[in-house]
CSV table of C-alpha atoms in Angstrom, one decimal:
chain,number,residue,atom,x,y,z
M,785,MET,CA,0.3,-159.9,22.8
M,786,LEU,CA,-0.3,-158.3,19.4
M,787,MET,CA,-4.1,-158.5,19.9
M,788,LEU,CA,-3.8,-156.9,23.4
M,789,MET,CA,-1.7,-154.1,21.9
M,790,LYS,CA,-4.3,-153.4,19.3
M,791,ILE,CA,-7.1,-153.4,21.9
M,792,LYS,CA,-5.2,-150.9,24.0
M,793,ILE,CA,-4.4,-148.6,21.0
M,794,ALA,CA,-8.0,-148.8,19.9
M,795,MET,CA,-9.2,-147.8,23.4
M,796,LEU,CA,-6.7,-144.9,23.3
M,797,ALA,CA,-7.9,-143.8,19.9
M,798,GLY,CA,-11.5,-143.9,21.0
M,799,ALA,CA,-10.7,-141.9,24.1
M,800,LEU,CA,-9.0,-139.3,22.1
M,801,ALA,CA,-11.7,-139.2,19.4
M,802,ALA,CA,-14.4,-138.1,21.8
M,803,PRO,CA,-12.8,-135.0,23.2
M,804,ALA,CA,-11.5,-134.1,19.7
M,805,LEU,CA,-15.0,-134.1,18.3
M,806,ALA,CA,-16.4,-132.3,21.4
M,807,THR,CA,-13.7,-129.6,21.1
M,808,VAL,CA,-14.2,-129.0,17.4
M,809,LEU,CA,-18.0,-129.1,17.5
M,810,THR,CA,-18.8,-127.5,20.8
M,811,PRO,CA,-18.0,-123.7,21.1
M,812,PRO,CA,-16.7,-122.3,24.3
M,813,THR,CA,-19.6,-122.2,26.7
M,814,GLN,CA,-18.8,-118.9,28.4
M,815,VAL,CA,-17.9,-116.9,25.3
M,816,ASP,CA,-20.3,-116.3,22.5
M,817,PRO,CA,-18.8,-118.0,19.4
M,818,GLU,CA,-19.3,-114.7,17.5
M,819,GLY,CA,-17.2,-113.0,20.2
M,820,ILE,CA,-14.0,-114.9,19.0
M,821,SER,CA,-12.3,-113.3,16.0
M,822,ARG,CA,-10.1,-115.3,13.7
M,823,LEU,CA,-7.2,-113.3,12.4
M,824,ALA,CA,-5.3,-114.6,9.4
M,825,PRO,CA,-1.5,-114.5,9.5
M,826,ALA,CA,0.2,-111.4,8.1
M,827,SER,CA,3.4,-109.4,8.5
M,828,PHE,CA,3.4,-106.4,10.9
M,829,SER,CA,5.8,-104.0,12.5
M,830,TYR,CA,6.7,-104.6,16.1
M,831,ARG,CA,8.8,-102.4,18.5
M,832,ALA,CA,10.5,-104.8,21.0
M,833,ALA,CA,9.3,-104.4,24.5
M,834,GLY,CA,11.8,-103.8,27.4
M,835,ASP,CA,14.7,-101.6,28.4
M,836,PHE,CA,17.4,-101.4,25.7
M,837,SER,CA,20.9,-99.8,25.7
M,838,ARG,CA,23.8,-99.4,23.3
M,839,SER,CA,27.3,-98.8,24.7
M,840,GLY,CA,25.7,-98.2,28.1
M,841,LYS,CA,23.3,-95.5,26.8
M,842,PRO,CA,19.5,-95.9,26.6
M,843,VAL,CA,18.0,-96.5,23.2
M,844,GLU,CA,14.7,-97.6,21.7
M,845,GLY,CA,13.9,-101.3,21.3
M,846,PRO,CA,14.6,-102.5,17.8
M,847,LEU,CA,11.8,-102.3,15.3
M,848,ARG,CA,11.2,-105.6,13.6
M,849,ARG,CA,9.0,-107.1,10.9
M,850,LEU,CA,7.2,-110.1,12.2
M,851,GLY,CA,4.7,-112.6,11.0
M,852,LEU,CA,2.5,-115.0,12.9
M,853,PRO,CA,2.9,-118.7,11.9
M,854,ALA,CA,-0.9,-119.5,12.0
M,855,ASP,CA,-4.3,-118.0,12.5
M,856,LEU,CA,-4.9,-116.2,15.7
M,857,PHE,CA,-8.2,-116.6,17.6
M,858,VAL,CA,-8.7,-113.7,19.9
M,859,MET,CA,-11.7,-112.3,22.0
M,860,LYS,CA,-13.4,-109.5,20.3
M,861,ARG,CA,-13.7,-107.6,23.6
M,862,GLN,CA,-12.3,-107.8,27.1
M,863,VAL,CA,-13.5,-110.3,29.7
M,864,THR,CA,-16.6,-108.8,31.5
M,865,VAL,CA,-17.5,-108.5,35.1
M,866,ALA,CA,-20.3,-111.1,34.6
M,867,GLU,CA,-17.9,-113.6,33.0
M,868,TYR,CA,-15.2,-113.2,35.7
M,869,ASP,CA,-17.8,-113.4,38.5
M,870,ARG,CA,-18.8,-116.9,37.4
M,871,CYS,CA,-15.2,-117.9,38.1
M,872,VAL,CA,-15.4,-116.2,41.5
M,873,GLU,CA,-18.7,-118.0,42.3
M,874,GLU,CA,-17.1,-121.3,41.7
M,875,GLY,CA,-14.3,-120.5,44.1
M,876,ALA,CA,-11.6,-120.5,41.4
M,877,CYS,CA,-10.9,-116.8,41.0
M,878,PRO,CA,-10.3,-114.2,43.7
M,879,ARG,CA,-12.9,-111.5,44.2
M,880,VAL,CA,-11.7,-108.0,43.2
M,881,GLY,CA,-13.1,-104.9,44.6
M,882,PHE,CA,-12.9,-102.2,41.9
M,883,GLN,CA,-16.4,-102.7,40.3
M,884,SER,CA,-19.1,-100.1,39.6
M,885,GLY,CA,-22.0,-102.5,39.9
M,886,ARG,CA,-22.5,-103.1,36.2
M,887,ARG,CA,-21.9,-106.6,34.9
M,888,ASP,CA,-21.7,-105.9,31.1
M,889,VAL,CA,-18.5,-103.9,31.3
M,890,PRO,CA,-14.9,-105.2,31.4
M,891,ILE,CA,-13.6,-106.6,34.6
M,892,VAL,CA,-10.8,-104.3,36.0
M,893,GLY,CA,-8.7,-104.2,39.0
M,894,VAL,CA,-7.2,-107.6,38.2
M,895,SER,CA,-3.6,-108.6,38.5
M,896,TRP,CA,-1.7,-110.8,36.0
M,897,HIS,CA,-2.2,-113.7,38.4
M,898,ASP,CA,-6.0,-113.0,38.5
M,899,ALA,CA,-6.2,-113.0,34.7
M,900,SER,CA,-4.1,-116.1,34.4
M,901,THR,CA,-6.2,-117.9,37.0
M,902,TYR,CA,-9.4,-117.0,35.0
M,903,ALA,CA,-7.7,-118.3,31.8
M,904,ALA,CA,-6.9,-121.6,33.5
M,905,TRP,CA,-10.4,-121.9,34.8
M,906,ILE,CA,-12.2,-121.3,31.6
M,907,SER,CA,-9.8,-123.7,29.8
M,908,LEU,CA,-11.0,-126.4,32.2
M,909,LYS,CA,-14.6,-125.5,31.8
M,910,THR,CA,-14.6,-125.5,28.0
M,911,GLY,CA,-11.9,-128.0,27.2
M,912,VAL,CA,-10.3,-125.4,24.9
M,913,THR,CA,-7.1,-123.7,26.0
M,914,HIS,CA,-7.5,-120.0,26.7
M,915,ARG,CA,-4.4,-117.8,27.6
M,916,LEU,CA,-3.2,-114.3,27.7
M,917,PRO,CA,-1.6,-113.0,24.5
M,918,THR,CA,2.1,-112.3,24.1
M,919,ASP,CA,2.9,-108.6,23.5
M,920,GLU,CA,3.6,-109.5,19.8
M,921,GLU,CA,0.2,-111.1,19.4
M,922,TRP,CA,-1.5,-108.1,21.1
M,923,THR,CA,0.3,-105.7,18.8
M,924,PHE,CA,-0.7,-107.7,15.7
M,925,ALA,CA,-4.4,-107.9,16.9
M,926,ALA,CA,-4.4,-104.1,17.8
M,927,ALA,CA,-3.2,-103.2,14.3
M,928,GLU,CA,-3.6,-99.4,13.8
M,929,LYS,CA,-4.5,-99.0,17.5
M,930,ALA,CA,-1.0,-100.1,18.6
M,931,ARG,CA,1.2,-97.1,19.2
M,932,ASP,CA,4.9,-97.1,18.4
M,933,GLU,CA,6.2,-94.5,20.7
M,934,ALA,CA,9.7,-94.0,19.3
M,935,LEU,CA,11.5,-91.2,21.2
M,936,PRO,CA,12.9,-88.1,19.5
M,937,VAL,CA,16.4,-88.2,18.3
M,938,VAL,CA,18.9,-86.9,20.9
M,939,ASP,CA,22.6,-86.6,21.2
M,940,PRO,CA,23.9,-90.2,21.7
M,941,ALA,CA,26.8,-88.8,23.7
M,942,ASP,CA,24.5,-87.5,26.4
M,943,PRO,CA,22.4,-90.2,28.1
M,944,ALA,CA,20.7,-87.7,30.3
M,945,GLN,CA,18.9,-86.3,27.2
M,946,ALA,CA,17.6,-89.7,26.4
M,947,TRP,CA,16.2,-90.2,29.9
M,948,ILE,CA,14.7,-86.7,29.9
M,949,ALA,CA,13.1,-87.3,26.5
M,950,ARG,CA,11.6,-90.6,27.6
M,951,TYR,CA,10.2,-89.1,30.8
M,952,GLU,CA,8.7,-86.1,29.0
M,953,ALA,CA,7.1,-88.3,26.4
M,954,GLU,CA,5.5,-90.5,29.0
M,955,SER,CA,4.4,-87.6,31.2
M,956,ASN,CA,2.7,-85.9,28.3
M,957,ARG,CA,0.5,-88.8,27.4
M,958,SER,CA,-3.1,-87.8,27.5
M,959,LYS,CA,-5.4,-89.3,30.1
M,960,PRO,CA,-8.7,-90.9,29.0
M,961,ALA,CA,-11.6,-88.5,29.5
M,962,GLU,CA,-13.7,-91.4,30.8
M,963,THR,CA,-12.0,-93.5,33.5
M,964,ALA,CA,-14.8,-95.9,34.5
M,965,PRO,CA,-15.1,-99.2,32.5
M,966,GLN,CA,-17.6,-98.8,29.6
M,967,PRO,CA,-19.7,-101.3,27.7
M,968,GLY,CA,-18.1,-103.1,24.8
M,969,GLY,CA,-17.6,-101.0,21.6
M,970,THR,CA,-17.5,-97.6,23.4
M,971,PHE,CA,-14.0,-96.9,22.3
M,972,GLY,CA,-14.5,-98.1,18.7
M,973,THR,CA,-13.7,-101.2,16.6
M,974,ASN,CA,-10.3,-101.5,14.8
M,975,SER,CA,-9.6,-102.8,11.3
M,976,LYS,CA,-9.5,-106.4,12.5
M,977,GLY,CA,-12.9,-106.2,14.1
M,978,LEU,CA,-11.8,-106.0,17.7
M,979,ASP,CA,-13.4,-103.6,20.2
M,980,ASP,CA,-11.9,-101.1,22.6
M,981,LEU,CA,-8.2,-101.6,22.0
M,982,ALA,CA,-6.3,-98.5,23.3
M,983,GLY,CA,-9.4,-97.4,25.2
M,984,ASN,CA,-9.3,-96.9,28.9
M,985,ILE,CA,-8.6,-100.5,29.7
M,986,TRP,CA,-5.0,-101.7,29.6
M,987,GLU,CA,-4.6,-105.4,29.0
M,988,TRP,CA,-2.2,-107.9,30.5
M,989,THR,CA,0.1,-109.8,28.3
M,990,ASN,CA,2.3,-112.8,29.1
M,991,THR,CA,5.4,-111.1,27.9
M,992,CYS,CA,8.1,-110.6,30.6
M,993,PHE,CA,10.1,-107.4,31.1
M,994,ILE,CA,13.6,-107.7,29.8
M,995,ARG,CA,16.8,-105.6,29.7
M,996,ALA,CA,19.0,-106.0,26.7
M,997,SER,CA,22.1,-104.4,25.1
M,998,LEU,CA,22.4,-103.8,21.4
M,999,GLU,CA,25.8,-103.9,19.7
M,1000,GLY,CA,25.7,-103.8,16.0
M,1001,ASN,CA,23.2,-106.4,14.9
M,1002,ARG,CA,23.6,-108.4,18.1
M,1003,GLU,CA,21.0,-108.3,20.9
M,1004,GLN,CA,22.1,-109.7,24.3
M,1005,VAL,CA,19.4,-110.0,27.0
M,1006,THR,CA,21.1,-109.2,30.3
M,1007,ASN,CA,18.0,-109.7,32.5
M,1008,THR,CA,14.6,-111.2,32.3
M,1009,ASN,CA,12.1,-110.3,35.0
M,1010,CYS,CA,8.8,-112.3,34.8
M,1011,GLY,CA,7.6,-110.6,38.0
M,1012,VAL,CA,6.9,-107.7,35.7
M,1013,ARG,CA,4.7,-108.0,32.6
M,1014,VAL,CA,4.0,-105.9,29.6
M,1015,VAL,CA,0.5,-104.3,29.6
M,1016,GLU,CA,-0.9,-102.7,26.5
M,1017,GLY,CA,-3.6,-100.1,25.9
M,1018,ALA,CA,-3.4,-96.4,24.9
M,1019,HIS,CA,0.4,-96.9,25.4
M,1020,ARG,CA,2.7,-99.7,26.5
M,1021,ALA,CA,3.6,-100.0,30.2
M,1022,TYR,CA,5.3,-102.4,32.5
M,1023,MET,CA,3.5,-103.6,35.7
M,1024,THR,CA,4.4,-105.8,38.6
M,1025,ASP,CA,2.4,-109.0,38.2
M,1026,PHE,CA,0.5,-108.8,41.5
M,1027,VAL,CA,-0.6,-105.1,41.0
M,1028,ARG,CA,-4.4,-104.6,40.6
M,1029,ASP,CA,-4.5,-100.8,40.9
M,1030,PRO,CA,-2.1,-99.2,38.3
M,1031,LYS,CA,-1.7,-96.1,40.4
M,1032,SER,CA,-0.2,-98.2,43.3
M,1033,GLY,CA,2.9,-99.3,41.5
M,1034,GLY,CA,4.6,-100.5,38.3
M,1035,CYS,CA,7.6,-99.8,36.2
M,1036,ALA,CA,6.1,-97.0,34.0
M,1037,ALA,CA,7.0,-93.3,34.6
M,1038,GLY,CA,4.6,-90.5,33.9
M,1039,VAL,CA,0.9,-91.3,33.3
M,1040,PRO,CA,0.1,-94.8,34.6
M,1041,PRO,CA,-2.5,-97.1,33.0
M,1042,THR,CA,-6.1,-96.2,33.9
M,1043,ASN,CA,-7.5,-99.7,34.5
M,1044,LEU,CA,-6.0,-103.2,34.3
M,1045,GLY,CA,-8.2,-105.8,32.5
M,1046,PHE,CA,-7.6,-108.5,29.9
M,1047,ARG,CA,-8.8,-110.4,26.8
M,1048,LEU,CA,-7.8,-113.9,25.9
M,1049,ILE,CA,-6.3,-115.9,23.0
M,1050,VAL,CA,-8.2,-119.1,22.2
M,1051,GLU,CA,-6.0,-121.9,21.0
M,1052,ARG,CA,-7.0,-123.5,17.8
M,1053,PRO,CA,-9.8,-125.9,18.9
M,1054,GLY,CA,-8.9,-129.5,19.1
M,1055,ALA,CA,-5.5,-129.2,17.4
M,1056,ALA,CA,-3.4,-131.0,20.1
M,1057,VAL,CA,-6.1,-133.7,20.7
M,1058,ALA,CA,-6.7,-134.3,17.0
M,1059,ASP,CA,-2.9,-134.7,16.4
M,1060,ALA,CA,-2.7,-137.2,19.2
M,1061,PHE,CA,-5.6,-139.1,17.8
M,1062,ARG,CA,-4.0,-139.2,14.3
M,1063,LYS,CA,-0.8,-140.6,15.8
M,1064,ALA,CA,-2.7,-143.3,17.7
M,1065,VAL,CA,-4.5,-144.3,14.5
M,1066,LYS,CA,-1.2,-144.6,12.6
M,1067,LEU,CA,0.2,-146.7,15.3
M,1068,LEU,CA,-2.8,-149.0,15.2
M,1069,ARG,CA,-2.5,-149.4,11.5
M,1070,ARG,CA,1.2,-150.4,11.8
M,1071,ALA,CA,0.5,-152.9,14.5
């Protein structure tokens, strides 16, 4: 019985070792290895996303000081038409009809579901988990390109002033001069080496829209709506997850996003598999 257990554990360890090595040594096949940027952890300021109120009156989300627990691997630029089309050709992704004919520009006209489907497909193709970023991760990666749009101070006794100030701030946002998707790097590179953040492509995140009340230092979430997701670009907005054309609907007043696209986070290669392998080896040694 003991010998049989050792054989089974050895087979498990061998099975786990192969994908661990393949994942560590083989870069993603559909993304140039140089197109993945590794960002070291650091503290950063983050304005919480959602709809916040205090004593029934609208207020800004709390400004927090956050820090990521580990390195962040993020695409240097958005997913392109050519990359997305490979997923379409394999029958895994839905075809979208907002393209100009160029294949070297970001894919746009995609919903949150489309972007999530592509992330699942490329994860299976490469053996490395790809996913949409959280809003916190996007803000960290965007660095100086992330905008903290705190509203002007108004009389807290008059909630109408707060709503008017919010609407005016959103309505006065400038529109990008160029609306069509452009080749990578057109809108510049930020201090972390990432291209086209806050350009004319808004990027889907995995963060759900929330409503919360603030009383003192306490924050109580009263509603979480994952049918609406945070999108980030030249400003933050909230879009229904099935929307592909920002002008057709969403939760943002004033100027809507110009285009909806995405870039992905790449999980640390081989971390989960390597951990499972180490556990199998320890079990084998104890047997």
